Coordinates of N, CA and C and ligand atoms in Angstrom, one line a residue:
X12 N 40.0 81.8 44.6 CA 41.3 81.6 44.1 C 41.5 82.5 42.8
X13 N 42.7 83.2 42.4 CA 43.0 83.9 42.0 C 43.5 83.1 40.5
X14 N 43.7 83.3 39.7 CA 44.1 82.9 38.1 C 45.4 83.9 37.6
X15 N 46.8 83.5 37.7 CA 47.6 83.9 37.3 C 48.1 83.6 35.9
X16 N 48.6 83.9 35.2 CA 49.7 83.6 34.2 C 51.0 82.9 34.1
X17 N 51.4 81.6 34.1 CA 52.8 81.2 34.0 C 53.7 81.3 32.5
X18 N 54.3 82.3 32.3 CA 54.9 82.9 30.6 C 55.5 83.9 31.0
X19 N 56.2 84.0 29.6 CA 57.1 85.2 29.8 C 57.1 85.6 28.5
X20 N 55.8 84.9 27.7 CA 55.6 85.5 26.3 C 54.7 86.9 26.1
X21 N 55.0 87.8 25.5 CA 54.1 89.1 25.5 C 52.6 88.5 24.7
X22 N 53.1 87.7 23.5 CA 51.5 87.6 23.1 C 50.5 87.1 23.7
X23 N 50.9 85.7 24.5 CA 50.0 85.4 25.3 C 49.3 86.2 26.3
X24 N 50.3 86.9 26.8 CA 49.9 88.0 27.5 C 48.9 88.9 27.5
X25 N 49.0 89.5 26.4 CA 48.0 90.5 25.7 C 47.0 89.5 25.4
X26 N 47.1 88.4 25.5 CA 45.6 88.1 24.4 C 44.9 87.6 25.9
X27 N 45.5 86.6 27.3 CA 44.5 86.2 28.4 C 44.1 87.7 29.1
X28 N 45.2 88.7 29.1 CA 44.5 90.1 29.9 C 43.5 90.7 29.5
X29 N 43.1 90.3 28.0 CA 42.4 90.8 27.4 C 40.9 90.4 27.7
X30 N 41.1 88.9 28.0 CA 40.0 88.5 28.7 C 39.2 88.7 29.7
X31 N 40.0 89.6 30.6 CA 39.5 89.9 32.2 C 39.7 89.0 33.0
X32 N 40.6 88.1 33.3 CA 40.2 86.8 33.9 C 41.8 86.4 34.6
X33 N 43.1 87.1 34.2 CA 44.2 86.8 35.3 C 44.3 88.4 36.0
X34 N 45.1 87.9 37.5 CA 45.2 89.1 38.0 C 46.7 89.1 38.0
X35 N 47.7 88.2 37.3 CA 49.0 88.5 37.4 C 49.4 87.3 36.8
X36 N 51.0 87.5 36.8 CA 51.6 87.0 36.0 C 53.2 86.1 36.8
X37 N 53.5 84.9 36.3 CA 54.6 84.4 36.7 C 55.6 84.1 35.8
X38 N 56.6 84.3 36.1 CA 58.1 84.1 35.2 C 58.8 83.4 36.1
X39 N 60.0 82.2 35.1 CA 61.2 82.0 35.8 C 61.6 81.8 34.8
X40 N 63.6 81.5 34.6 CA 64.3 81.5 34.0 C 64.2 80.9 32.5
X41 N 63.2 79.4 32.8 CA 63.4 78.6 31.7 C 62.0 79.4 30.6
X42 N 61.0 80.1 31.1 CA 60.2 80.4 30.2 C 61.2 81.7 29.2
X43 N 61.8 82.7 30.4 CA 62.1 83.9 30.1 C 63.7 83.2 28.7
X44 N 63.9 81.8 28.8 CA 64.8 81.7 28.0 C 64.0 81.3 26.7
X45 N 62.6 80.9 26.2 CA 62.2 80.3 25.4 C 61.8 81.8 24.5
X46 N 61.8 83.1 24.7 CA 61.9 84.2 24.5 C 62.5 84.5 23.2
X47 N 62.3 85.8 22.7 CA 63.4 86.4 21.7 C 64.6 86.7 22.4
X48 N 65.9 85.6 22.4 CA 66.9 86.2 22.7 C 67.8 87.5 22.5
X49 N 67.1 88.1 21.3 CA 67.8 90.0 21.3 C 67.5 90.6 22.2
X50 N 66.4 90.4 22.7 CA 65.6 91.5 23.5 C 66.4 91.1 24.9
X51 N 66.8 91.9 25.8 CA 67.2 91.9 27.5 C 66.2 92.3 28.5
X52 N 67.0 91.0 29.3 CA 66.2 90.6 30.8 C 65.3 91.8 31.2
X53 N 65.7 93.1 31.3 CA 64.9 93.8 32.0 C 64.1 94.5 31.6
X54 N 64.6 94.7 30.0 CA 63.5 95.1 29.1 C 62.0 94.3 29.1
X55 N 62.7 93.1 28.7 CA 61.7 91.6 28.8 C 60.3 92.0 29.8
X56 N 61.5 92.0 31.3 CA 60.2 92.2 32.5 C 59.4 93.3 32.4
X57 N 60.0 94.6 31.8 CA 58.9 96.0 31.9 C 58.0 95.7 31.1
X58 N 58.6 95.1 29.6 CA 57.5 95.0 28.7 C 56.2 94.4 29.3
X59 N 56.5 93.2 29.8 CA 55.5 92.4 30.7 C 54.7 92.9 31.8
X60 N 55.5 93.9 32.5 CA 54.8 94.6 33.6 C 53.9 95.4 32.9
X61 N 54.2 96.0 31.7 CA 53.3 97.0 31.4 C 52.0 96.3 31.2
X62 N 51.9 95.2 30.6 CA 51.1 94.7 30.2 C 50.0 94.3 31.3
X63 N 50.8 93.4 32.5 CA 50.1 93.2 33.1 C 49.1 93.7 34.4
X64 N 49.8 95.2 34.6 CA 49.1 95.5 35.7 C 48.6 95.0 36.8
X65 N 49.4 93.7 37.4 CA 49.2 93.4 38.8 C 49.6 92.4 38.9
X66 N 50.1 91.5 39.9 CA 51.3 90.8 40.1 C 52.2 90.3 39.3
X67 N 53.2 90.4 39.5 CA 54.4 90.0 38.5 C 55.6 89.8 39.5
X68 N 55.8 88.3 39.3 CA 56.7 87.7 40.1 C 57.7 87.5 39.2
X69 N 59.8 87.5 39.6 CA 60.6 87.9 38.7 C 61.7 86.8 39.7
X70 N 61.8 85.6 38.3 CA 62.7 85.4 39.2 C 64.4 85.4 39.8
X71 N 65.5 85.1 40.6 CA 66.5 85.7 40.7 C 67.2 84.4 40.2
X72 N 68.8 84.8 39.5 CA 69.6 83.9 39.4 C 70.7 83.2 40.1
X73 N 70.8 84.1 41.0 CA 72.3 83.8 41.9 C 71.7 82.5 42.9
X74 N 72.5 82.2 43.5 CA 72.0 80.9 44.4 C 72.5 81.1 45.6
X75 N 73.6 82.9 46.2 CA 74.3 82.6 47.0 C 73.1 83.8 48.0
X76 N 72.8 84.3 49.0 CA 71.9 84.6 49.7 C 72.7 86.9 49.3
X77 N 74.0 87.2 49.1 CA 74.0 88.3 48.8 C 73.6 88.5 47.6
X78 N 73.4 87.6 45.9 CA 73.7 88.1 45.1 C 72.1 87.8 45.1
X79 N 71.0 87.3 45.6 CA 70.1 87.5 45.3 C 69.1 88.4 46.0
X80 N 69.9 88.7 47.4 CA 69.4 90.0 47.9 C 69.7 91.3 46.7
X81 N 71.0 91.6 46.1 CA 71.5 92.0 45.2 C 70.2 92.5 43.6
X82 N 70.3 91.2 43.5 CA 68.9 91.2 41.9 C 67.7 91.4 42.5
X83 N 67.4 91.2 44.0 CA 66.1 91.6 44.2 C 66.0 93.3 44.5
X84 N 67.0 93.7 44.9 CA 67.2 95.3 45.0 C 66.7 95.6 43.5
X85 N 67.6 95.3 42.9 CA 68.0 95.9 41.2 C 66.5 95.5 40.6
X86 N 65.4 94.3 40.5 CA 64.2 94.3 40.0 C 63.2 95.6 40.8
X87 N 63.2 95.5 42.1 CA 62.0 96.4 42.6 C 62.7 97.7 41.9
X88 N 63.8 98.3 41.6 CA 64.1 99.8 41.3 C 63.9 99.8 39.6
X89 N 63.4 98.7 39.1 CA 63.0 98.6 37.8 C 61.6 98.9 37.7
X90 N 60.8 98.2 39.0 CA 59.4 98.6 39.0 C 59.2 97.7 41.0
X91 N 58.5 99.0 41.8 CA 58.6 99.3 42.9 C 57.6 97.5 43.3
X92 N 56.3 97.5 42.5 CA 55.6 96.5 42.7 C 55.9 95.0 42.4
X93 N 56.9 94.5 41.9 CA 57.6 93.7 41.9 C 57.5 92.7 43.0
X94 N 57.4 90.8 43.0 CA 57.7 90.6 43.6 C 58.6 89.3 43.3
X95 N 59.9 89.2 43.9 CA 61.1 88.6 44.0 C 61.0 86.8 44.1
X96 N 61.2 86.2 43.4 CA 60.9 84.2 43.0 C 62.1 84.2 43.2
X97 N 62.3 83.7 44.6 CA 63.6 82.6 45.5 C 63.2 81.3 45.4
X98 N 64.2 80.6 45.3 CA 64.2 79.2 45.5 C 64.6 79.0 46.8
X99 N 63.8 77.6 46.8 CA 63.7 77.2 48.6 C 65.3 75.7 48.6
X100 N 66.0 77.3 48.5 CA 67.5 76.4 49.2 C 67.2 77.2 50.5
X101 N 68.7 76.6 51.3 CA 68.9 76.9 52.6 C 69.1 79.2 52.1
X102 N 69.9 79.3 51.4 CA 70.4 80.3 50.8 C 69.4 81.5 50.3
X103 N 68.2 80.7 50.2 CA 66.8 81.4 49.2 C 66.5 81.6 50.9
X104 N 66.3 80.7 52.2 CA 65.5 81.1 53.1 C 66.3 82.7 53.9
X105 N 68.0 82.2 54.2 CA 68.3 83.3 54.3 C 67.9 85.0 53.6
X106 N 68.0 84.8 52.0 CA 67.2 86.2 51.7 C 65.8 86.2 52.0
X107 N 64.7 85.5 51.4 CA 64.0 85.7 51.9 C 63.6 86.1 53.3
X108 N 64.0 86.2 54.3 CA 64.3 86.5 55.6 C 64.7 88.0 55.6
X109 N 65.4 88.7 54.8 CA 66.5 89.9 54.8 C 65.1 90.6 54.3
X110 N 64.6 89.8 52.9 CA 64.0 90.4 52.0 C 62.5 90.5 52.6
X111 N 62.5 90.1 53.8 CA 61.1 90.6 54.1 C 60.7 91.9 55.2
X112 N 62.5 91.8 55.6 CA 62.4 93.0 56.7 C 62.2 94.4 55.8
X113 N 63.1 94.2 54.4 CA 63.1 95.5 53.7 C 61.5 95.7 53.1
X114 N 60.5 94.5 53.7 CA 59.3 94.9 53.1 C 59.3 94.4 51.2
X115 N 60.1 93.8 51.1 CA 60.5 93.1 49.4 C 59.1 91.9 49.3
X116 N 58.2 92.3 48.6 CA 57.7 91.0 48.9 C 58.2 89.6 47.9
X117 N 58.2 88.4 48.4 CA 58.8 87.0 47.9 C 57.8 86.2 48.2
X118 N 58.1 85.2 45.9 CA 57.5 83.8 45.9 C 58.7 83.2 45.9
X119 N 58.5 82.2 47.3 CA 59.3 81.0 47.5 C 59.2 79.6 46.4
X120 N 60.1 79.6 45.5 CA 59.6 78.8 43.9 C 60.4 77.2 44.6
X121 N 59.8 76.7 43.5 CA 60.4 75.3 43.5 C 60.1 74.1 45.2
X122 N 58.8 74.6 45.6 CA 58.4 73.8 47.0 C 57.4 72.6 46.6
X123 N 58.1 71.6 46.8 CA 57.6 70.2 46.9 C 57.1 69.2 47.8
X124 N 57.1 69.8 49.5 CA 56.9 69.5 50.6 C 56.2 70.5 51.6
X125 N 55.2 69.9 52.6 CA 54.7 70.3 53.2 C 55.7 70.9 54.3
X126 N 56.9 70.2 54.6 CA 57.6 71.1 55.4 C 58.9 72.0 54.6
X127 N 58.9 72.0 53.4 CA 59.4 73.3 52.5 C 58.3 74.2 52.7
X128 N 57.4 73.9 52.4 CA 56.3 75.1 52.3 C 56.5 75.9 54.0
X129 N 56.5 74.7 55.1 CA 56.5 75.5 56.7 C 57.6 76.5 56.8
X130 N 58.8 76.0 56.2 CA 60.2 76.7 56.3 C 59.9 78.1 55.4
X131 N 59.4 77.8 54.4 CA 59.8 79.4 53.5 C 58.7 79.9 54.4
X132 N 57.3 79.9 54.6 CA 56.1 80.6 55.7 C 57.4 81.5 56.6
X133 N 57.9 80.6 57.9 CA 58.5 81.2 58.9 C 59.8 81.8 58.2
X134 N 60.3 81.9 57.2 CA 61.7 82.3 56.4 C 61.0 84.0 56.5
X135 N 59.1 84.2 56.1 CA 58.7 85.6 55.9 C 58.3 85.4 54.4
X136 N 58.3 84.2 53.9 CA 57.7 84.4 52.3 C 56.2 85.1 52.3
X137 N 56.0 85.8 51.1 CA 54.7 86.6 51.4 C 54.1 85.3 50.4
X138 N 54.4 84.6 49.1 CA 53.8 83.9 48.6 C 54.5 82.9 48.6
X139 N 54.0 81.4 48.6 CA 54.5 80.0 48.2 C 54.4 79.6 47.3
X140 N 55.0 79.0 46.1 CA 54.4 78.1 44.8 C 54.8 76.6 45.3
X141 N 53.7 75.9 45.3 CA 53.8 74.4 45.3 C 53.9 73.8 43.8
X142 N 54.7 72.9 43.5 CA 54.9 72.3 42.0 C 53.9 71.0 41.9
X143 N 52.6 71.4 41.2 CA 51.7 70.2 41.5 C 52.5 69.4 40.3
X144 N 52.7 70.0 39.0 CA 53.4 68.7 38.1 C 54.1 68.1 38.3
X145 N 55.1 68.9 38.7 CA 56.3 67.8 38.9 C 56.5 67.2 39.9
X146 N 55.5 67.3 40.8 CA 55.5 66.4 42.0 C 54.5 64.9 41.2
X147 N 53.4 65.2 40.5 CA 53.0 63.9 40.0 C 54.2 63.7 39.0
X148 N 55.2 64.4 37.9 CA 55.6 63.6 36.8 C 56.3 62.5 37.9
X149 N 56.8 62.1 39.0 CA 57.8 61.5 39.5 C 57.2 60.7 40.6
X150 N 55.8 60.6 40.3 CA 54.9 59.6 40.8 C 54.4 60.2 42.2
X151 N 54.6 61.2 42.8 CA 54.2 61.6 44.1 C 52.6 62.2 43.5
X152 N 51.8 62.9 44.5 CA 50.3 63.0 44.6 C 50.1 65.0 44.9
X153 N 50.7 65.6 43.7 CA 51.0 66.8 43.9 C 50.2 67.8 44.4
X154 N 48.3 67.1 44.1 CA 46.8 67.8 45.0 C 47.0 67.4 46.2
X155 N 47.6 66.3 46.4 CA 47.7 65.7 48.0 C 48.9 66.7 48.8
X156 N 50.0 67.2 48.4 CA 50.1 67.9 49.2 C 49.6 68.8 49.3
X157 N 48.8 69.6 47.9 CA 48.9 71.5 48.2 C 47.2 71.2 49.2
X158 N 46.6 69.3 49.1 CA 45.8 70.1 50.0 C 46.0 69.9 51.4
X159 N 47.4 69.3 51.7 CA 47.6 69.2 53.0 C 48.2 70.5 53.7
X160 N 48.9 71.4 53.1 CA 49.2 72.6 53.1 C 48.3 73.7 53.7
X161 N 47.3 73.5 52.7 CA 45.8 74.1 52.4 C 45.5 74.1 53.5
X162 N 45.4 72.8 54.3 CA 44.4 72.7 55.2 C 45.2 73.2 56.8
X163 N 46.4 73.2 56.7 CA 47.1 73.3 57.8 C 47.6 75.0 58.2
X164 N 47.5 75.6 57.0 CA 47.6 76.9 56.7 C 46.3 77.4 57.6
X165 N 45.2 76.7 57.0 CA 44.0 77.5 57.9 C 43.8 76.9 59.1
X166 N 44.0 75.9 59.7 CA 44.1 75.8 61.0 C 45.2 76.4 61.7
X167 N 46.4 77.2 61.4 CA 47.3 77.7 61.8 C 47.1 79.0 61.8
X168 N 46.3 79.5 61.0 CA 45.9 80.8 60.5 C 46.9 81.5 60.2
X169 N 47.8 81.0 59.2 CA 49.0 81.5 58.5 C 49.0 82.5 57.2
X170 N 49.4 83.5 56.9 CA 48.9 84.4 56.6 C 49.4 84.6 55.0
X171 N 50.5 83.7 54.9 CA 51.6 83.4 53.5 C 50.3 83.2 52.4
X172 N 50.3 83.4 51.3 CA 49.7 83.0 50.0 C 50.1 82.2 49.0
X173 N 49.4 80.6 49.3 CA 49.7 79.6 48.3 C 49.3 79.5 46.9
X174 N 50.9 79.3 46.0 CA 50.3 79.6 44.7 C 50.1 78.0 44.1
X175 N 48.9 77.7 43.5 CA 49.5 76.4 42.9 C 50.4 76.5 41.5
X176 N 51.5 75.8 41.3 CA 52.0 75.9 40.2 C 52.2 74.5 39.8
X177 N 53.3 75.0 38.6 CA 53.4 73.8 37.5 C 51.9 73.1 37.7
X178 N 51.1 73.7 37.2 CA 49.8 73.1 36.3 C 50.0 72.4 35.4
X179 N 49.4 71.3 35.0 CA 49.7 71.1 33.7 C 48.1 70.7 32.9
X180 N 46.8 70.2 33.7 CA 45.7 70.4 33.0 C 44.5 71.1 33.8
X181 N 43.6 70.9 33.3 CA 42.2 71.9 33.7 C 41.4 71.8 35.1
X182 N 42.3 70.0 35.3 CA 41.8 69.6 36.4 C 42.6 69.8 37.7
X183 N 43.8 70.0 37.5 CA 44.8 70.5 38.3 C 44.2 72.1 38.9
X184 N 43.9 72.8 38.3 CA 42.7 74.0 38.3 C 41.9 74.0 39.8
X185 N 40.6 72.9 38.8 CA 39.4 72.8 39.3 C 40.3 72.3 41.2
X186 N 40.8 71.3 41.1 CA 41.5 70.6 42.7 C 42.3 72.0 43.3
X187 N 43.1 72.7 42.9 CA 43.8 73.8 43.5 C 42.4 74.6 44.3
X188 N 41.1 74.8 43.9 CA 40.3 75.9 43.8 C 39.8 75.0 45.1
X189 N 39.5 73.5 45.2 CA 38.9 72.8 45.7 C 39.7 73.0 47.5
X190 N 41.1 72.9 47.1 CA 41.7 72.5 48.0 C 42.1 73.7 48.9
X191 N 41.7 75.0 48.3 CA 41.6 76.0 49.2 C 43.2 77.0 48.5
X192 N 43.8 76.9 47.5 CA 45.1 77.7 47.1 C 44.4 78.8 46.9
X193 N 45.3 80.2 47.1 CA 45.3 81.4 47.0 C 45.1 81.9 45.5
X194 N 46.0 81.2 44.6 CA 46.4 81.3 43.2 C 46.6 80.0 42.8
X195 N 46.7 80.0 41.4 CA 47.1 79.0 40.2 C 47.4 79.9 39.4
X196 N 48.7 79.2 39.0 CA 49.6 80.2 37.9 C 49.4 78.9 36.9
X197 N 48.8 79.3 35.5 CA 48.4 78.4 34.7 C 49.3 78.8 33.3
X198 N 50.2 77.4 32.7 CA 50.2 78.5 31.6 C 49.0 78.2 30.4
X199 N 49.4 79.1 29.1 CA 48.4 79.7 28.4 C 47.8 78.2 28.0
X200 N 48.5 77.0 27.2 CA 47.6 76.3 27.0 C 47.0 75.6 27.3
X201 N 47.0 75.5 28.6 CA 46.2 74.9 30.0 C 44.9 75.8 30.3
X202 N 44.9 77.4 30.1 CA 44.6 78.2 30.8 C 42.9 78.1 29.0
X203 N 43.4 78.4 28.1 CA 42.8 78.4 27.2 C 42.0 77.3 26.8
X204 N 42.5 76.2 27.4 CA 42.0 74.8 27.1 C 40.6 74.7 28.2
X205 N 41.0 75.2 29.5 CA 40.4 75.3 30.9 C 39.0 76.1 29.8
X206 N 38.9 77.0 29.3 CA 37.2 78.2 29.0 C 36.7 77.7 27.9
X207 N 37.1 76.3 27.2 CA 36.9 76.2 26.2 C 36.1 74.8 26.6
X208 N 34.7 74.4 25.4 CA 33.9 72.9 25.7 C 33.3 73.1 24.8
X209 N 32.8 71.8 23.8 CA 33.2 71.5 22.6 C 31.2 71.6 22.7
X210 N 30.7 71.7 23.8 CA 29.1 71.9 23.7 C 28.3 73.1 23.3
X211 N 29.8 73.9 24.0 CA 29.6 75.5 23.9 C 29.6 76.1 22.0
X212 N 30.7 75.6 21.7 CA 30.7 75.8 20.2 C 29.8 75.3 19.6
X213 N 29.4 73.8 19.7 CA 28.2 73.6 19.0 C 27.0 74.2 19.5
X214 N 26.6 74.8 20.6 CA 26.0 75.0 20.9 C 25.4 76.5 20.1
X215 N 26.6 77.2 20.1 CA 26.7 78.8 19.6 C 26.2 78.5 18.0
X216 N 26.9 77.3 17.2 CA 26.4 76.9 15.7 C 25.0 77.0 15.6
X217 N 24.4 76.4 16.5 CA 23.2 76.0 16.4 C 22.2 77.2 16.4
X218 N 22.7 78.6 17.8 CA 21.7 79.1 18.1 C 22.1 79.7 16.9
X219 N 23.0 80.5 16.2 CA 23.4 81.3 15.1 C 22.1 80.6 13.4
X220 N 22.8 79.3 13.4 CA 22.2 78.6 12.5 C 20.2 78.9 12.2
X221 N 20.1 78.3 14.0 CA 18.5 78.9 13.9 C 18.0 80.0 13.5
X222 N 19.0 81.3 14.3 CA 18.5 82.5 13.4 C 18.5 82.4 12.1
X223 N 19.4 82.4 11.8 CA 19.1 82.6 10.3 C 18.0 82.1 9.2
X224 N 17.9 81.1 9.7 CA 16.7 79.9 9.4 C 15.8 80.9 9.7
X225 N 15.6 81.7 10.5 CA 14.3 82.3 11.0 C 14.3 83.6 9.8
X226 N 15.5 84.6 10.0 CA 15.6 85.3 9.7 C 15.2 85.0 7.7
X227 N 15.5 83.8 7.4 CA 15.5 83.2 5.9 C 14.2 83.7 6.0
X228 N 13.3 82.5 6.6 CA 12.1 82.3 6.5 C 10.9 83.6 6.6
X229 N 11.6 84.4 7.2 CA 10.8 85.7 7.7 C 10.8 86.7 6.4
X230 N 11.9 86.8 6.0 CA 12.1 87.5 4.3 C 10.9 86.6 3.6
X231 N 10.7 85.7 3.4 CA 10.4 85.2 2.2 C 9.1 85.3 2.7
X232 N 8.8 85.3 3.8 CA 7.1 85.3 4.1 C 6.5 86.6 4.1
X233 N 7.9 87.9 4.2 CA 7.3 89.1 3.6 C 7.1 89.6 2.0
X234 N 7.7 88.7 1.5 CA 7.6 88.3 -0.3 C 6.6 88.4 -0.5
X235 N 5.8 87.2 0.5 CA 4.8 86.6 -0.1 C 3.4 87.6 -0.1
Ligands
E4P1139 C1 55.9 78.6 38.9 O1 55.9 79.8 39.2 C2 56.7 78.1 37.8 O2 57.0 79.1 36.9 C3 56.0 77.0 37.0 O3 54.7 76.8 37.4 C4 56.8 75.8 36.7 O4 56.0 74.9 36.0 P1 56.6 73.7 35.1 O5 56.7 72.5 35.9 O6 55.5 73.6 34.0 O7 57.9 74.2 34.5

């Protein structure tokens, strides 16, 4: 399973790529609005693409099936590797469908169901995002479907790439990896929270500490 990014913040950006550890990046509307409002939409996305060097999903606004064939033209001639975040209305399957003949590749966003996920597959989606959070904020069992998905995908030998999204802790992670998803698009303080363990730090005090203790003791025994 693959480790993505869910932001549309440049610093975060720079600082998990830095790590070696995402292979791409996810945006939609409401991140790309928490943003420096001066800065514009397409500026926004190059900045980001520069950054991240390998997937970058961009998502579209219109809701009617021309105008998001429309923004998905206009992002790939921004940057050719681009790939296009439809929502799984009736309207998203139609482009999606258009958008796969042109070879556009599309994440089908906002899938909450095991037969949303079947419909965008046969629509031609190249990638799926399942919403594990907000399928638990509203009391559903959000690992329970992406691993029913999971599992039906490989007995069908279906070829779509499921992303898990809306993460919202470390353990949502570890179950996505468990349950066989392609990706998890994590955001940063989830993703940061996930490499970090409170044994490791003390642990690093400790070895640091003893050197020195050694290092102390070693000076003073060449004194003597
Ligand atoms: C997926 O690509 C979405 O951007 C994202 O995971 C939404 O998550 P949220 O429920 O935290 O907004």
């Amino acid at each position: 399973m693959e480790l993505y990014l869910d932001t549309a913040n440049l610093e975060q950006i720079k600082e998990v790529a830095e790590l070696g550890i995402i292979r791409g990046v996810t945006t939609n509307p409401s991140l790309l609005a928490k943003e420096d409002p001066t800065v514009d939409f397409k500026q926004r996305i190059l900045e980001i693409h520069k950054l991240v060097g390998g997937h970058l999903s961009v998502e579209v606004i219109s809701t009617d099936k021309e105008g998001m064939i429309r923004e998905a033209e206009e992002i790939v001639e921004w940057f050719p590797e681009a790939t296009i975040k439809i929502p799984m209305i009736p309207q998203g399957l139609s482009a999606v469908k258009e958008l796969s003949k042109k070879g556009i590749p599309t994440n089908v966003t906002l899938v909450f169901s095991v037969t949303q996920a079947l419909a965008a597959h046969h629509a031609g989606a190249t990638y799926i995002s399942i919403f594990l959070g907000r399928l638990d904020d509203i009391g559903y069992d959000g690992i329970g479907i992406l691993n029913d998905v999971c599992e039906i995908w490989d007995v069908q030998n279906y070829d779509s790439l499921i992303i898990a999204a809306s993460i919202r802790n470390p353990l949502h992670i570890i179950e996505s990896a468990r349950a066989g998803a392609d990706i998890a698009t994590v955001p940063y303080n989830v993703l940061m929270q996930s490499i970090k363990n409170p044994l490791t730090e003390r642990g690093l005090e400790i070895f640091l500490r003893d050197y020195d203790n050694y290092l102390t003791s070693r000076q003073k025994s060449m004194l003597i």
